[in-house]
């Protein structure tokens, strides 16, 4: 199976929102079902339309996506059964090919995601006690530079 990366279309919104929910429910055990519902309402209607989204597919099936704004990875989600198959890495490297410096926020309470980003060379450069919605889910601010002086 080969991985194909392509720009998202408006027809992808429901598929990506559903993928987001499955990925979050599998990896964000610190969120209650009510928290997931709160964020789900924003994903399709607010976040996805505001971002440049790249979709990853294995044999035509959507298995992940990354949403960016310039050099910032605003969201990266992979189908739980596709974890460990290089989807997330391919999406990050796709963005990195266009931006030598990458930044993102990751939930402090998500050790698997923190480990994934550390394995790709991201370093913690700051911390916020609240998430972008002002909710009590601390964020770590990460940065990776192809050129260490950048």
mmCIF file of C-alpha atoms in Angstrom:
data_model
loop_
_atom_site.group_PDB
_atom_site.id
_atom_site.type_symbol
_atom_site.label_atom_id
_atom_site.label_comp_id
_atom_site.label_asym_id
_atom_site.label_seq_id
_atom_site.Cartn_x
_atom_site.Cartn_y
_atom_site.Cartn_z
ATOM 1 C CA UNK A 1 0.000 0.000 0.000
ATOM 2 C CA UNK A 2 1.250 3.432 -0.875
ATOM 3 C CA UNK A 3 0.435 6.610 0.978
ATOM 4 C CA UNK A 4 -1.040 9.438 -1.065
ATOM 5 C CA UNK A 5 -1.148 13.027 0.189
ATOM 6 C CA UNK A 6 -3.593 15.479 -1.359
ATOM 7 C CA UNK A 7 -5.254 18.796 -0.565
ATOM 8 C CA UNK A 8 -8.566 18.465 1.259
ATOM 9 C CA UNK A 9 -11.791 19.461 -0.441
ATOM 10 C CA UNK A 10 -15.014 20.671 1.165
ATOM 11 C CA UNK A 11 -16.397 17.185 0.515
ATOM 12 C CA UNK A 12 -13.876 15.811 3.011
ATOM 13 C CA UNK A 13 -15.199 17.783 5.989
ATOM 14 C CA UNK A 14 -17.515 15.115 7.433
ATOM 15 C CA UNK A 15 -14.960 12.321 6.905
ATOM 16 C CA UNK A 16 -12.236 14.391 8.586
ATOM 17 C CA UNK A 17 -14.489 15.365 11.487
ATOM 18 C CA UNK A 18 -15.366 11.697 12.035
ATOM 19 C CA UNK A 19 -11.685 10.702 11.835
ATOM 20 C CA UNK A 20 -10.863 13.460 14.328
ATOM 21 C CA UNK A 21 -13.381 12.058 16.808
ATOM 22 C CA UNK A 22 -12.053 8.482 16.523
ATOM 23 C CA UNK A 23 -8.469 9.679 16.912
ATOM 24 C CA UNK A 24 -9.275 11.874 19.916
ATOM 25 C CA UNK A 25 -11.311 9.178 21.638
ATOM 26 C CA UNK A 26 -8.382 6.769 21.191
ATOM 27 C CA UNK A 27 -5.632 9.132 22.361
ATOM 28 C CA UNK A 28 -7.052 11.880 24.565
ATOM 29 C CA UNK A 29 -8.167 9.915 27.612
ATOM 30 C CA UNK A 30 -8.015 13.075 29.731
ATOM 31 C CA UNK A 31 -11.066 14.469 27.883
ATOM 32 C CA UNK A 32 -14.584 13.599 28.999
ATOM 33 C CA UNK A 33 -17.222 12.706 26.389
ATOM 34 C CA UNK A 34 -18.669 16.185 26.972
ATOM 35 C CA UNK A 35 -15.268 17.757 26.241
ATOM 36 C CA UNK A 36 -15.006 15.771 22.996
ATOM 37 C CA UNK A 37 -18.491 16.915 21.997
ATOM 38 C CA UNK A 38 -17.542 20.539 22.741
ATOM 39 C CA UNK A 39 -14.485 20.415 20.481
ATOM 40 C CA UNK A 40 -16.225 18.336 17.789
ATOM 41 C CA UNK A 41 -18.626 21.188 17.164
ATOM 42 C CA UNK A 42 -15.704 23.454 16.329
ATOM 43 C CA UNK A 43 -13.706 21.051 14.161
ATOM 44 C CA UNK A 44 -15.903 20.896 11.075
ATOM 45 C CA UNK A 45 -17.450 24.368 11.257
ATOM 46 C CA UNK A 46 -14.596 26.558 12.500
ATOM 47 C CA UNK A 47 -11.163 24.921 12.436
ATOM 48 C CA UNK A 48 -11.119 22.907 9.207
ATOM 49 C CA UNK A 49 -12.393 25.771 7.003
ATOM 50 C CA UNK A 50 -9.775 28.136 8.478
ATOM 51 C CA UNK A 51 -6.781 25.889 7.762
ATOM 52 C CA UNK A 52 -4.827 24.535 4.837
ATOM 53 C CA UNK A 53 -5.614 20.826 5.172
ATOM 54 C CA UNK A 54 -3.683 17.952 3.642
ATOM 55 C CA UNK A 55 -5.282 14.514 3.623
ATOM 56 C CA UNK A 56 -3.398 11.189 3.770
ATOM 57 C CA UNK A 57 -4.897 8.159 2.034
ATOM 58 C CA UNK A 58 -3.983 4.480 1.817
ATOM 59 C CA UNK A 59 -5.589 2.991 -1.294
ATOM 60 C CA UNK A 60 -8.200 5.743 -1.438
ATOM 61 C CA UNK A 61 -9.192 5.469 2.221
ATOM 62 C CA UNK A 62 -8.584 8.566 4.356
ATOM 63 C CA UNK A 63 -6.229 7.641 7.204
ATOM 64 C CA UNK A 64 -5.095 11.019 8.492
ATOM 65 C CA UNK A 65 -4.848 14.744 7.981
ATOM 66 C CA UNK A 66 -2.854 17.784 8.971
ATOM 67 C CA UNK A 67 -4.239 21.312 9.228
ATOM 68 C CA UNK A 68 -1.762 24.159 8.982
ATOM 69 C CA UNK A 69 -1.595 27.905 9.039
ATOM 70 C CA UNK A 70 1.704 28.978 7.540
ATOM 71 C CA UNK A 71 4.442 27.181 9.538
ATOM 72 C CA UNK A 72 2.121 26.133 12.382
ATOM 73 C CA UNK A 73 0.682 22.640 12.601
ATOM 74 C CA UNK A 74 -2.702 23.401 14.106
ATOM 75 C CA UNK A 75 -3.965 19.818 14.021
ATOM 76 C CA UNK A 76 -2.618 16.398 13.087
ATOM 77 C CA UNK A 77 -4.819 13.332 13.442
ATOM 78 C CA UNK A 78 -4.421 9.755 12.259
ATOM 79 C CA UNK A 79 -6.892 6.878 12.274
ATOM 80 C CA UNK A 80 -6.125 4.778 15.367
ATOM 81 C CA UNK A 81 -5.613 1.599 13.323
ATOM 82 C CA UNK A 82 -3.073 3.452 11.154
ATOM 83 C CA UNK A 83 -0.886 4.588 14.079
ATOM 84 C CA UNK A 84 2.716 3.505 13.691
ATOM 85 C CA UNK A 85 2.482 3.206 9.901
ATOM 86 C CA UNK A 86 4.251 6.463 9.020
ATOM 87 C CA UNK A 87 1.140 8.529 8.291
ATOM 88 C CA UNK A 88 1.801 11.237 10.875
ATOM 89 C CA UNK A 89 5.477 11.434 9.992
ATOM 90 C CA UNK A 90 4.675 11.767 6.282
ATOM 91 C CA UNK A 91 2.212 14.573 6.990
ATOM 92 C CA UNK A 92 4.687 16.466 9.208
ATOM 93 C CA UNK A 93 7.489 16.086 6.657
ATOM 94 C CA UNK A 94 5.153 17.251 3.879
ATOM 95 C CA UNK A 95 4.619 20.513 5.780
ATOM 96 C CA UNK A 96 8.321 20.737 6.698
ATOM 97 C CA UNK A 97 9.257 20.617 3.013
ATOM 98 C CA UNK A 98 7.558 23.997 2.671
ATOM 99 C CA UNK A 99 8.551 25.507 6.026
ATOM 100 C CA UNK A 100 12.034 25.060 7.561
ATOM 101 C CA UNK A 101 10.706 26.035 10.992
ATOM 102 C CA UNK A 102 7.625 24.300 12.365
ATOM 103 C CA UNK A 103 5.659 25.151 15.494
ATOM 104 C CA UNK A 104 2.737 23.470 17.200
ATOM 105 C CA UNK A 105 0.983 22.994 20.496
ATOM 106 C CA UNK A 106 0.423 19.586 22.039
ATOM 107 C CA UNK A 107 -1.654 18.647 25.041
ATOM 108 C CA UNK A 108 0.643 18.128 28.008
ATOM 109 C CA UNK A 109 -1.634 15.256 29.077
ATOM 110 C CA UNK A 110 -1.036 13.331 25.820
ATOM 111 C CA UNK A 111 2.293 11.501 26.335
ATOM 112 C CA UNK A 112 2.051 9.512 23.093
ATOM 113 C CA UNK A 113 1.778 12.689 21.016
ATOM 114 C CA UNK A 114 4.563 14.332 23.002
ATOM 115 C CA UNK A 115 6.793 11.325 22.308
ATOM 116 C CA UNK A 116 5.869 11.319 18.612
ATOM 117 C CA UNK A 117 6.825 14.970 18.188
ATOM 118 C CA UNK A 118 10.025 14.542 20.228
ATOM 119 C CA UNK A 119 11.019 11.673 17.917
ATOM 120 C CA UNK A 120 10.710 14.100 14.997
ATOM 121 C CA UNK A 121 13.012 16.648 16.644
ATOM 122 C CA UNK A 122 10.477 19.027 18.194
ATOM 123 C CA UNK A 123 11.535 20.727 21.406
ATOM 124 C CA UNK A 124 9.436 22.347 24.122
ATOM 125 C CA UNK A 125 9.790 26.134 23.993
ATOM 126 C CA UNK A 126 6.936 27.118 26.304
ATOM 127 C CA UNK A 127 3.814 26.085 28.165
ATOM 128 C CA UNK A 128 0.303 27.453 28.662
ATOM 129 C CA UNK A 129 -1.944 26.303 31.538
ATOM 130 C CA UNK A 130 -5.070 26.592 29.340
ATOM 131 C CA UNK A 131 -5.840 25.464 25.806
ATOM 132 C CA UNK A 132 -6.825 27.815 22.980
ATOM 133 C CA UNK A 133 -10.461 27.721 24.097
ATOM 134 C CA UNK A 134 -9.514 28.782 27.638
ATOM 135 C CA UNK A 135 -10.191 25.325 29.036
ATOM 136 C CA UNK A 136 -7.967 23.651 31.692
ATOM 137 C CA UNK A 137 -5.953 21.428 29.347
ATOM 138 C CA UNK A 138 -2.317 22.603 29.478
ATOM 139 C CA UNK A 139 -0.470 22.973 26.202
ATOM 140 C CA UNK A 140 3.210 22.571 25.477
ATOM 141 C CA UNK A 141 4.500 24.844 22.723
ATOM 142 C CA UNK A 142 6.880 22.955 20.447
ATOM 143 C CA UNK A 143 9.291 24.059 17.753
ATOM 144 C CA UNK A 144 11.487 22.324 15.217
ATOM 145 C CA UNK A 145 13.977 23.943 12.923
ATOM 146 C CA UNK A 146 15.813 22.342 10.023
ATOM 147 C CA UNK A 147 18.465 25.009 10.594
ATOM 148 C CA UNK A 148 19.237 25.241 14.338
ATOM 149 C CA UNK A 149 20.001 28.972 14.023
ATOM 150 C CA UNK A 150 16.573 29.728 12.490
#
